[in-house]
mmCIF file of C-alpha atoms and ligand atoms in Angstrom:
data_model
loop_
_atom_site.group_PDB
_atom_site.id
_atom_site.type_symbol
_atom_site.label_atom_id
_atom_site.label_comp_id
_atom_site.label_asym_id
_atom_site.label_seq_id
_atom_site.Cartn_x
_atom_site.Cartn_y
_atom_site.Cartn_z
ATOM 1 C CA UNK A 1 4.008 38.090 3.710
ATOM 2 C CA UNK A 2 3.153 34.614 4.229
ATOM 3 C CA UNK A 3 3.168 33.790 7.620
ATOM 4 C CA UNK A 4 6.214 31.894 9.444
ATOM 5 C CA UNK A 5 4.085 28.954 10.348
ATOM 6 C CA UNK A 6 2.515 28.315 6.896
ATOM 7 C CA UNK A 7 5.971 28.680 5.122
ATOM 8 C CA UNK A 8 7.231 25.954 7.159
ATOM 9 C CA UNK A 9 4.503 23.705 6.284
ATOM 10 C CA UNK A 10 4.903 24.369 2.867
ATOM 11 C CA UNK A 11 8.125 23.250 2.939
ATOM 12 C CA UNK A 12 10.512 26.047 3.609
ATOM 13 C CA UNK A 13 13.731 26.254 5.740
ATOM 14 C CA UNK A 14 13.714 29.238 7.669
ATOM 15 C CA UNK A 15 16.383 30.853 9.585
ATOM 16 C CA UNK A 16 14.492 30.843 12.801
ATOM 17 C CA UNK A 17 11.900 28.137 13.499
ATOM 18 C CA UNK A 18 8.045 29.401 14.417
ATOM 19 C CA UNK A 19 7.107 28.548 17.760
ATOM 20 C CA UNK A 20 3.812 27.328 19.549
ATOM 21 C CA UNK A 21 3.128 25.022 22.408
ATOM 22 C CA UNK A 22 0.786 22.111 22.910
ATOM 23 C CA UNK A 23 -1.658 23.153 25.432
ATOM 24 C CA UNK A 24 0.031 26.509 25.412
ATOM 25 C CA UNK A 25 -3.649 27.949 26.475
ATOM 26 C CA UNK A 26 -3.575 26.075 30.207
ATOM 27 C CA UNK A 27 -3.639 25.900 33.777
ATOM 28 C CA UNK A 28 0.169 27.021 34.098
ATOM 29 C CA UNK A 29 -1.293 30.380 33.303
ATOM 30 C CA UNK A 30 -2.865 32.439 36.068
ATOM 31 C CA UNK A 31 -4.889 34.411 33.545
ATOM 32 C CA UNK A 32 -6.402 30.890 31.989
ATOM 33 C CA UNK A 33 -7.632 29.806 35.746
ATOM 34 C CA UNK A 34 -8.889 33.014 36.194
ATOM 35 C CA UNK A 35 -11.158 32.721 32.703
ATOM 36 C CA UNK A 36 -12.156 29.140 33.963
ATOM 37 C CA UNK A 37 -13.267 30.553 37.062
ATOM 38 C CA UNK A 38 -15.336 33.050 35.472
ATOM 39 C CA UNK A 39 -16.761 29.913 32.863
ATOM 40 C CA UNK A 40 -17.538 27.865 35.795
ATOM 41 C CA UNK A 41 -15.929 24.700 34.730
ATOM 42 C CA UNK A 42 -13.647 23.242 31.923
ATOM 43 C CA UNK A 43 -16.461 21.972 29.298
ATOM 44 C CA UNK A 44 -18.383 25.535 29.961
ATOM 45 C CA UNK A 45 -15.253 27.230 28.625
ATOM 46 C CA UNK A 46 -15.068 25.148 25.684
ATOM 47 C CA UNK A 47 -18.381 25.962 24.854
ATOM 48 C CA UNK A 48 -18.238 29.720 25.525
ATOM 49 C CA UNK A 49 -17.102 31.280 22.202
ATOM 50 C CA UNK A 50 -15.963 34.429 23.607
ATOM 51 C CA UNK A 51 -14.107 33.090 26.941
ATOM 52 C CA UNK A 52 -12.816 30.168 24.846
ATOM 53 C CA UNK A 53 -11.597 32.874 22.341
ATOM 54 C CA UNK A 54 -10.016 34.836 25.204
ATOM 55 C CA UNK A 55 -8.119 31.816 26.615
ATOM 56 C CA UNK A 56 -6.570 31.162 23.005
ATOM 57 C CA UNK A 57 -5.228 34.562 22.683
ATOM 58 C CA UNK A 58 -3.819 34.851 26.448
ATOM 59 C CA UNK A 59 -0.591 32.774 25.383
ATOM 60 C CA UNK A 60 -0.155 34.839 22.122
ATOM 61 C CA UNK A 61 -0.658 38.414 24.085
ATOM 62 C CA UNK A 62 2.048 36.682 26.649
ATOM 63 C CA UNK A 63 4.749 35.419 24.173
ATOM 64 C CA UNK A 64 3.557 36.293 21.053
ATOM 65 C CA UNK A 65 3.653 32.825 19.797
ATOM 66 C CA UNK A 66 3.312 32.217 16.012
ATOM 67 C CA UNK A 67 0.403 30.108 15.789
ATOM 68 C CA UNK A 68 -2.823 29.973 18.250
ATOM 69 C CA UNK A 69 -4.584 26.671 18.668
ATOM 70 C CA UNK A 70 -8.476 26.654 19.100
ATOM 71 C CA UNK A 71 -9.397 26.016 22.622
ATOM 72 C CA UNK A 72 -11.507 23.103 22.760
ATOM 73 C CA UNK A 73 -11.215 19.173 23.632
ATOM 74 C CA UNK A 74 -11.096 16.085 21.613
ATOM 75 C CA UNK A 75 -13.594 14.606 23.572
ATOM 76 C CA UNK A 76 -16.297 17.186 22.379
ATOM 77 C CA UNK A 77 -16.968 14.920 19.128
ATOM 78 C CA UNK A 78 -18.056 11.883 21.328
ATOM 79 C CA UNK A 79 -20.392 14.539 23.092
ATOM 80 C CA UNK A 80 -21.862 15.926 19.881
ATOM 81 C CA UNK A 81 -22.267 12.174 18.965
ATOM 82 C CA UNK A 82 -24.561 11.633 21.847
ATOM 83 C CA UNK A 83 -22.185 10.166 24.523
ATOM 84 C CA UNK A 84 -22.185 11.801 28.160
ATOM 85 C CA UNK A 85 -19.274 13.462 28.861
ATOM 86 C CA UNK A 86 -18.077 15.129 32.597
ATOM 87 C CA UNK A 87 -14.763 16.189 33.895
ATOM 88 C CA UNK A 88 -13.856 15.129 37.724
ATOM 89 C CA UNK A 89 -11.305 17.632 38.952
ATOM 90 C CA UNK A 90 -8.224 16.268 39.531
ATOM 91 C CA UNK A 91 -8.868 13.051 37.579
ATOM 92 C CA UNK A 92 -9.677 13.457 33.731
ATOM 93 C CA UNK A 93 -12.682 12.961 31.771
ATOM 94 C CA UNK A 94 -15.468 10.353 32.285
ATOM 95 C CA UNK A 95 -17.945 9.233 29.426
ATOM 96 C CA UNK A 96 -21.068 6.800 28.849
ATOM 97 C CA UNK A 97 -19.260 3.694 27.301
ATOM 98 C CA UNK A 98 -19.583 2.164 23.842
ATOM 99 C CA UNK A 99 -18.986 -1.394 23.869
ATOM 100 C CA UNK A 100 -21.904 -2.763 22.160
ATOM 101 C CA UNK A 101 -24.038 -2.764 18.881
ATOM 102 C CA UNK A 102 -26.752 -1.200 21.149
ATOM 103 C CA UNK A 103 -24.485 1.322 22.528
ATOM 104 C CA UNK A 104 -23.607 2.108 18.967
ATOM 105 C CA UNK A 105 -27.014 2.555 17.580
ATOM 106 C CA UNK A 106 -27.609 5.190 20.290
ATOM 107 C CA UNK A 107 -24.785 7.680 18.633
ATOM 108 C CA UNK A 108 -25.956 9.893 16.133
ATOM 109 C CA UNK A 109 -24.791 9.919 12.360
ATOM 110 C CA UNK A 110 -21.509 11.824 11.794
ATOM 111 C CA UNK A 111 -23.537 14.537 9.866
ATOM 112 C CA UNK A 112 -25.424 15.442 12.978
ATOM 113 C CA UNK A 113 -22.671 16.937 14.944
ATOM 114 C CA UNK A 114 -23.041 20.387 14.100
ATOM 115 C CA UNK A 115 -25.479 21.905 16.112
ATOM 116 C CA UNK A 116 -23.757 20.616 19.392
ATOM 117 C CA UNK A 117 -20.511 21.874 17.839
ATOM 118 C CA UNK A 118 -21.773 25.381 16.587
ATOM 119 C CA UNK A 119 -20.090 27.165 19.658
ATOM 120 C CA UNK A 120 -16.587 25.950 18.504
ATOM 121 C CA UNK A 121 -17.110 27.058 15.084
ATOM 122 C CA UNK A 122 -18.388 30.391 16.603
ATOM 123 C CA UNK A 123 -14.860 30.564 18.726
ATOM 124 C CA UNK A 124 -12.946 30.183 15.489
ATOM 125 C CA UNK A 125 -14.853 33.035 13.751
ATOM 126 C CA UNK A 126 -13.976 35.235 16.687
ATOM 127 C CA UNK A 127 -10.366 34.141 16.485
ATOM 128 C CA UNK A 128 -9.811 34.587 12.761
ATOM 129 C CA UNK A 129 -10.743 38.169 13.102
ATOM 130 C CA UNK A 130 -8.875 39.011 16.141
ATOM 131 C CA UNK A 131 -5.744 37.330 15.904
ATOM 132 C CA UNK A 132 -2.629 39.458 14.752
ATOM 133 C CA UNK A 133 -1.906 39.216 11.398
ATOM 134 C CA UNK A 134 0.945 37.466 11.493
ATOM 135 C CA UNK A 135 -0.637 34.934 13.839
ATOM 136 C CA UNK A 136 -1.819 30.993 12.249
ATOM 137 C CA UNK A 137 -4.834 29.650 13.712
ATOM 138 C CA UNK A 138 -4.779 26.039 14.053
ATOM 139 C CA UNK A 139 -7.886 24.002 14.597
ATOM 140 C CA UNK A 140 -7.928 20.330 15.727
ATOM 141 C CA UNK A 141 -9.581 16.913 16.444
ATOM 142 C CA UNK A 142 -8.457 13.841 18.231
ATOM 143 C CA UNK A 143 -7.500 10.753 15.695
ATOM 144 C CA UNK A 144 -10.471 8.094 15.819
ATOM 145 C CA UNK A 145 -8.356 5.518 17.774
ATOM 146 C CA UNK A 146 -7.521 7.916 20.316
ATOM 147 C CA UNK A 147 -10.955 9.071 20.712
ATOM 148 C CA UNK A 148 -12.569 5.612 20.578
ATOM 149 C CA UNK A 149 -10.043 4.877 23.452
ATOM 150 C CA UNK A 150 -11.960 6.984 25.813
ATOM 151 C CA UNK A 151 -15.189 6.237 24.436
ATOM 152 C CA UNK A 152 -15.024 2.245 24.804
ATOM 153 C CA UNK A 153 -13.265 2.655 28.346
ATOM 154 C CA UNK A 154 -15.457 5.811 29.959
ATOM 155 C CA UNK A 155 -12.105 7.346 30.873
ATOM 156 C CA UNK A 156 -8.452 7.662 30.411
ATOM 157 C CA UNK A 157 -6.547 4.503 30.677
ATOM 158 C CA UNK A 158 -2.806 3.259 31.303
ATOM 159 C CA UNK A 159 -2.848 0.806 28.696
ATOM 160 C CA UNK A 160 -6.005 1.470 26.433
ATOM 161 C CA UNK A 161 -6.809 -2.032 27.669
ATOM 162 C CA UNK A 162 -10.733 -1.933 27.386
ATOM 163 C CA UNK A 163 -10.193 -0.436 23.506
ATOM 164 C CA UNK A 164 -7.754 -3.369 22.970
ATOM 165 C CA UNK A 165 -10.169 -6.147 24.417
ATOM 166 C CA UNK A 166 -13.267 -4.580 22.065
ATOM 167 C CA UNK A 167 -10.911 -4.412 19.160
ATOM 168 C CA UNK A 168 -10.073 -8.377 19.505
ATOM 169 C CA UNK A 169 -13.385 -9.530 20.825
ATOM 170 C CA UNK A 170 -16.019 -7.608 18.786
ATOM 171 C CA UNK A 171 -14.358 -6.208 15.714
ATOM 172 C CA UNK A 172 -17.213 -5.369 13.988
ATOM 173 C CA UNK A 173 -18.625 -2.845 16.834
ATOM 174 C CA UNK A 174 -14.779 -1.615 17.121
ATOM 175 C CA UNK A 175 -14.301 -0.851 13.032
ATOM 176 C CA UNK A 176 -17.851 0.608 13.244
ATOM 177 C CA UNK A 177 -17.166 3.282 16.022
ATOM 178 C CA UNK A 178 -13.792 4.039 14.544
ATOM 179 C CA UNK A 179 -15.552 4.315 11.083
ATOM 180 C CA UNK A 180 -18.476 7.030 12.686
ATOM 181 C CA UNK A 181 -15.477 8.874 14.827
ATOM 182 C CA UNK A 182 -13.387 9.209 11.332
ATOM 183 C CA UNK A 183 -16.159 10.497 9.146
ATOM 184 C CA UNK A 184 -17.697 13.074 12.336
ATOM 185 C CA UNK A 185 -13.977 14.093 12.217
ATOM 186 C CA UNK A 186 -14.300 14.750 8.510
ATOM 187 C CA UNK A 187 -16.718 16.918 8.880
ATOM 188 C CA UNK A 188 -16.066 18.540 12.402
ATOM 189 C CA UNK A 189 -12.545 19.408 10.688
ATOM 190 C CA UNK A 190 -13.904 21.097 7.524
ATOM 191 C CA UNK A 191 -16.429 23.091 9.446
ATOM 192 C CA UNK A 192 -13.377 24.372 11.448
ATOM 193 C CA UNK A 193 -11.861 25.401 8.222
ATOM 194 C CA UNK A 194 -14.632 26.739 6.885
ATOM 195 C CA UNK A 195 -14.999 29.203 9.905
ATOM 196 C CA UNK A 196 -11.185 30.293 9.408
ATOM 197 C CA UNK A 197 -8.961 27.562 10.526
ATOM 198 C CA UNK A 198 -5.690 27.751 8.836
ATOM 199 C CA UNK A 199 -4.118 24.643 9.683
ATOM 200 C CA UNK A 200 -5.414 21.126 11.146
ATOM 201 C CA UNK A 201 -4.099 18.804 13.427
ATOM 202 C CA UNK A 202 -4.903 15.472 14.304
ATOM 203 C CA UNK A 203 -4.135 14.216 17.893
ATOM 204 C CA UNK A 204 -3.216 10.577 18.141
ATOM 205 C CA UNK A 205 -2.190 10.569 21.623
ATOM 206 C CA UNK A 206 -2.463 6.794 21.935
ATOM 207 C CA UNK A 207 -1.035 5.791 18.476
ATOM 208 C CA UNK A 208 1.803 4.438 20.536
ATOM 209 C CA UNK A 209 -0.087 1.161 22.134
ATOM 210 C CA UNK A 210 -0.998 -0.158 18.267
ATOM 211 C CA UNK A 211 1.608 -2.420 16.957
ATOM 212 C CA UNK A 212 2.231 -3.366 13.331
ATOM 213 C CA UNK A 213 -0.828 -4.273 11.590
ATOM 214 C CA UNK A 214 -2.745 -2.457 14.253
ATOM 215 C CA UNK A 215 -0.983 0.748 13.528
ATOM 216 C CA UNK A 216 -1.506 0.328 9.863
ATOM 217 C CA UNK A 217 -5.327 -0.449 10.196
ATOM 218 C CA UNK A 218 -6.241 1.878 13.237
ATOM 219 C CA UNK A 219 -3.955 4.849 13.155
ATOM 220 C CA UNK A 220 -2.498 4.978 9.442
ATOM 221 C CA UNK A 221 -5.765 3.983 7.529
ATOM 222 C CA UNK A 222 -8.027 6.472 9.221
ATOM 223 C CA UNK A 223 -5.533 9.758 8.973
ATOM 224 C CA UNK A 224 -5.178 8.881 5.147
ATOM 225 C CA UNK A 225 -8.899 8.682 4.868
ATOM 226 C CA UNK A 226 -9.192 11.846 7.090
ATOM 227 C CA UNK A 227 -6.700 13.876 5.107
ATOM 228 C CA UNK A 228 -7.396 12.772 1.718
ATOM 229 C CA UNK A 229 -11.405 14.097 2.450
ATOM 230 C CA UNK A 230 -9.960 17.226 3.681
ATOM 231 C CA UNK A 231 -7.527 17.853 1.028
ATOM 232 C CA UNK A 232 -10.170 17.001 -1.487
ATOM 233 C CA UNK A 233 -12.563 19.777 -0.070
ATOM 234 C CA UNK A 234 -9.835 22.269 1.206
ATOM 235 C CA UNK A 235 -6.544 21.740 -1.010
ATOM 236 C CA UNK A 236 -4.753 24.568 0.330
ATOM 237 C CA UNK A 237 -4.971 23.780 4.330
ATOM 238 C CA UNK A 238 -2.026 22.067 5.699
ATOM 239 C CA UNK A 239 -2.422 19.042 7.866
ATOM 240 C CA UNK A 240 -0.393 18.210 10.995
ATOM 241 C CA UNK A 241 -0.299 14.323 12.252
ATOM 242 C CA UNK A 242 0.658 13.386 15.573
ATOM 243 C CA UNK A 243 0.859 10.153 15.976
ATOM 244 C CA UNK A 244 2.548 10.167 19.675
ATOM 245 C CA UNK A 245 4.717 7.173 20.296
ATOM 246 C CA UNK A 246 5.081 5.751 16.786
ATOM 247 C CA UNK A 247 8.765 5.237 17.224
ATOM 248 C CA UNK A 248 10.660 3.694 14.407
ATOM 249 C CA UNK A 249 6.633 4.156 12.635
ATOM 250 C CA UNK A 250 7.532 7.989 12.193
ATOM 251 C CA UNK A 251 9.795 6.899 9.273
ATOM 252 C CA UNK A 252 7.683 7.531 6.051
ATOM 253 C CA UNK A 253 4.608 9.082 8.109
ATOM 254 C CA UNK A 254 4.489 12.081 5.698
ATOM 255 C CA UNK A 255 4.062 10.120 2.481
ATOM 256 C CA UNK A 256 1.824 7.217 4.225
ATOM 257 C CA UNK A 257 -0.639 9.250 5.462
ATOM 258 C CA UNK A 258 -0.208 12.450 3.294
ATOM 259 C CA UNK A 259 -0.015 15.074 6.268
ATOM 260 C CA UNK A 260 2.264 18.249 5.261
ATOM 261 C CA UNK A 261 3.593 18.160 8.998
ATOM 262 C CA UNK A 262 4.641 14.964 11.371
ATOM 263 C CA UNK A 263 4.552 15.917 15.356
ATOM 264 C CA UNK A 264 7.072 14.307 17.028
ATOM 265 C CA UNK A 265 7.066 12.946 20.746
ATOM 266 C CA UNK A 266 10.022 13.079 23.081
ATOM 267 C CA UNK A 267 10.668 9.294 22.453
ATOM 268 C CA UNK A 268 13.046 9.909 19.386
ATOM 269 C CA UNK A 269 16.095 11.881 19.385
ATOM 270 C CA UNK A 270 16.222 15.089 17.388
ATOM 271 C CA UNK A 271 19.284 13.784 15.279
ATOM 272 C CA UNK A 272 17.574 10.304 14.372
ATOM 273 C CA UNK A 273 14.398 12.102 13.259
ATOM 274 C CA UNK A 274 16.311 14.931 11.356
ATOM 275 C CA UNK A 275 17.671 12.222 9.222
ATOM 276 C CA UNK A 276 14.873 9.642 9.034
ATOM 277 C CA UNK A 277 11.844 12.053 9.315
ATOM 278 C CA UNK A 278 12.743 15.486 8.580
ATOM 279 C CA UNK A 279 14.139 14.429 4.914
ATOM 280 C CA UNK A 280 10.250 13.855 3.731
ATOM 281 C CA UNK A 281 9.016 17.180 4.944
ATOM 282 C CA UNK A 282 8.020 19.535 8.139
ATOM 283 C CA UNK A 283 8.373 18.506 11.604
ATOM 284 C CA UNK A 284 7.443 19.568 14.714
ATOM 285 C CA UNK A 285 7.641 19.034 18.524
ATOM 286 C CA UNK A 286 10.458 16.766 20.329
ATOM 287 C CA UNK A 287 11.312 19.548 23.741
ATOM 288 C CA UNK A 288 10.468 17.244 26.639
ATOM 289 C CA UNK A 289 7.628 19.137 28.284
ATOM 290 C CA UNK A 290 9.351 18.491 31.944
ATOM 291 C CA UNK A 291 12.058 21.313 30.957
ATOM 292 C CA UNK A 292 8.918 23.873 31.239
ATOM 293 C CA UNK A 293 8.856 22.518 34.820
ATOM 294 C CA UNK A 294 12.619 22.286 35.435
ATOM 295 C CA UNK A 295 14.053 25.207 33.471
ATOM 296 C CA UNK A 296 17.814 26.223 33.731
ATOM 297 C CA UNK A 297 20.665 25.191 31.781
ATOM 298 C CA UNK A 298 19.324 22.018 30.848
ATOM 299 C CA UNK A 299 16.232 23.230 29.092
ATOM 300 C CA UNK A 300 18.546 25.927 27.123
ATOM 301 C CA UNK A 301 20.987 23.395 25.952
ATOM 302 C CA UNK A 302 18.209 21.050 24.910
ATOM 303 C CA UNK A 303 16.203 23.906 22.955
ATOM 304 C CA UNK A 304 19.635 24.572 21.542
ATOM 305 C CA UNK A 305 20.041 21.196 20.637
ATOM 306 C CA UNK A 306 16.598 20.501 18.789
ATOM 307 C CA UNK A 307 17.051 23.819 16.542
ATOM 308 C CA UNK A 308 20.622 22.741 15.725
ATOM 309 C CA UNK A 309 19.491 19.055 14.522
ATOM 310 C CA UNK A 310 16.574 20.504 12.468
ATOM 311 C CA UNK A 311 18.160 23.538 11.104
ATOM 312 C CA UNK A 312 18.617 21.642 7.736
ATOM 313 C CA UNK A 313 14.698 21.281 7.107
ATOM 314 C CA UNK A 314 11.502 22.819 7.657
ATOM 315 C CA UNK A 315 10.725 23.089 11.461
ATOM 316 C CA UNK A 316 8.237 24.371 13.803
ATOM 317 C CA UNK A 317 9.649 24.548 17.449
ATOM 318 C CA UNK A 318 7.120 22.878 19.807
ATOM 319 C CA UNK A 319 7.053 20.351 22.563
ATOM 320 C CA UNK A 320 6.910 16.442 22.237
ATOM 321 C CA UNK A 321 3.425 16.379 24.511
ATOM 322 C CA UNK A 322 1.369 19.449 26.331
ATOM 323 C CA UNK A 323 2.536 21.534 28.681
ATOM 324 C CA UNK A 324 1.895 20.462 32.221
ATOM 325 C CA UNK A 325 -0.075 22.605 34.862
ATOM 326 C CA UNK A 326 3.167 22.589 37.040
ATOM 327 C CA UNK A 327 5.210 24.433 34.626
ATOM 328 C CA UNK A 328 6.766 27.949 35.190
ATOM 329 C CA UNK A 329 5.348 30.357 32.875
ATOM 330 C CA UNK A 330 8.864 32.173 33.001
ATOM 331 C CA UNK A 331 10.724 29.081 31.430
ATOM 332 C CA UNK A 332 8.314 29.225 28.293
ATOM 333 C CA UNK A 333 9.830 32.510 27.885
ATOM 334 C CA UNK A 334 13.264 31.677 28.510
ATOM 335 C CA UNK A 335 12.332 28.737 25.914
ATOM 336 C CA UNK A 336 11.455 30.916 23.347
ATOM 337 C CA UNK A 337 14.439 33.468 24.175
ATOM 338 C CA UNK A 338 16.439 30.720 23.230
ATOM 339 C CA UNK A 339 14.933 29.544 20.068
ATOM 340 C CA UNK A 340 15.033 32.803 18.488
ATOM 341 C CA UNK A 341 18.703 33.483 19.722
ATOM 342 C CA UNK A 342 19.797 30.164 18.674
ATOM 343 C CA UNK A 343 20.630 30.972 15.212
HETATM 344 O O1 CP3 B 1 -3.460 22.782 23.227
HETATM 345 C C1 CP3 B 1 -3.981 23.701 23.568
HETATM 346 O O2 CP3 B 1 -3.962 24.877 24.254
HETATM 347 C C2 CP3 B 1 -5.538 23.592 22.706
HETATM 348 C C3 CP3 B 1 -6.664 22.895 23.788
HETATM 349 C C4 CP3 B 1 -6.718 21.462 23.959
HETATM 350 C C5 CP3 B 1 -6.856 20.850 25.094
HETATM 351 N N1 CP3 B 1 -6.811 19.756 25.196
HETATM 352 C C6 CP3 B 1 -7.508 21.665 26.397
HETATM 353 C C7 CP3 B 1 -7.613 21.000 27.452
HETATM 354 C C8 CP3 B 1 -6.018 20.157 23.344
HETATM 355 C C9 CP3 B 1 -5.742 20.559 21.467
HETATM 356 C C10 CP3 B 1 -6.743 19.281 23.773
HETATM 357 C C11 CP3 B 1 -6.204 17.980 23.337
HETATM 358 C C12 CP3 B 1 -6.287 16.891 23.644
HETATM 359 N N2 CP3 B 1 -7.417 16.523 25.048
HETATM 360 C C13 CP3 B 1 -5.962 15.636 23.887
HETATM 361 C C14 CP3 B 1 -4.698 15.373 23.000
HETATM 362 C C15 CP3 B 1 -3.707 15.515 23.151
HETATM 363 C C16 CP3 B 1 -3.013 15.267 24.601
HETATM 364 O O3 CP3 B 1 -2.638 15.898 25.328
HETATM 365 O O4 CP3 B 1 -2.342 13.988 24.323
HETATM 366 C C17 CP3 B 1 -6.516 14.454 24.719
HETATM 367 C C18 CP3 B 1 -5.916 13.012 24.973
HETATM 368 C C19 CP3 B 1 -7.442 15.310 25.391
HETATM 369 C C20 CP3 B 1 -8.368 14.955 26.552
HETATM 370 C C21 CP3 B 1 -8.268 15.496 27.695
HETATM 371 N N3 CP3 B 1 -8.716 16.741 27.970
HETATM 372 C C22 CP3 B 1 -7.922 14.570 28.773
HETATM 373 C C23 CP3 B 1 -7.408 13.577 29.155
HETATM 374 C C24 CP3 B 1 -7.887 15.782 29.853
HETATM 375 C C25 CP3 B 1 -7.551 15.689 31.487
HETATM 376 C C26 CP3 B 1 -6.423 15.769 31.803
HETATM 377 C C27 CP3 B 1 -5.693 16.967 32.121
HETATM 378 O O5 CP3 B 1 -4.673 17.427 31.407
HETATM 379 O O6 CP3 B 1 -6.444 17.521 32.899
HETATM 380 C C28 CP3 B 1 -8.540 16.768 29.320
HETATM 381 C C29 CP3 B 1 -8.373 18.416 30.144
HETATM 382 C C30 CP3 B 1 -8.070 19.593 29.408
HETATM 383 N N4 CP3 B 1 -8.160 19.903 27.879
HETATM 384 C C31 CP3 B 1 -7.579 20.849 29.842
HETATM 385 C C32 CP3 B 1 -7.327 21.540 28.616
HETATM 386 C C33 CP3 B 1 -6.368 23.031 29.049
HETATM 387 C C34 CP3 B 1 -7.260 21.002 31.341
HETATM 388 C C35 CP3 B 1 -8.761 21.030 32.084
HETATM 389 C C36 CP3 B 1 -8.779 22.337 32.998
HETATM 390 O O7 CP3 B 1 -8.692 23.328 32.552
HETATM 391 O O8 CP3 B 1 -9.160 21.990 34.189
#
């Protein structure tokens, strides 16, 4: 029996959508906080295969999600390329910046990332042994634009200003950085697949700040290159694209990129997306993650509404963005029960 997530990704309309959740292993779970404390800090957890596999499995044990997502971070790629990376508690990531040809020269070639990332591949191998037979293992990486926004600014930014500035003021360095990340991402996701990832997802969390031609050049074009390279090497492995904030540009995205599934944020209505995006293939996402904090009738009715809107085509139930640390684990169970009873 084929796994439900793989059936949906192949275009099948299922009576009940399979479910997983972005950031399903995370600080809202007491067992995650305990394992992270045991590891010492977030990055030590990412690079400890036994413990990273353990936190990946925690939400599967607790909730029986249909997919597990590898526990790692999109910023491991910059680190593998030679950037310094650290996390400031309560604030977020900090990196050494890349804003000049000299900075770029100091980075490693895209083929030299595997030694640094080998613990991540080991996590994938452990998971493919230990996951229940019905659970799909999803690998991932950040999209080149999103990863570049952190490498250029050295931290998260509300409007990706420094990355836009480099794009406009030193196009050559900007394009070379995106090309380097693109090639590294192909190598990285390919190695995840070889280690046992059954699906891969590309997170373009800041795609929404690219407009018109920039969206084509720096969100769509790198996605095409990554997806074509992975499909050439691993033809049977489905790929999920998540251009968060794409808005109208969600229309036609399956065909434009070659992705098997398009992940939706909460900036579009499910009814609109069913009509304009799901017509082209599998979709996932859309539930506002704040419902995992507030719960109650609003969570139940919005969950039912999304299941209902997408019932005519291939659908994987998910949130529009990651679950937040202040979420109530009980609300996650309420969402799952609602999806599974909403038929
Ligand atoms: O989804 C999962 O459960 C798998 C693991 C995963 C993490 N990050 C773990 C994590 C995945 C898929 C990511 C992706 C990621 N990381 C993205 C793209 C998705 C998105 O949220 O838009 C981005 C932009 C990052 C970069 C990143 N990592 C930031 C900005 C932060 C700090 C903000 C925050 O939430 O604390 C992180 C840290 C991070 N990555 C945590 C987790 C569980 C929290 C770290 C902790 O335990 O303290």
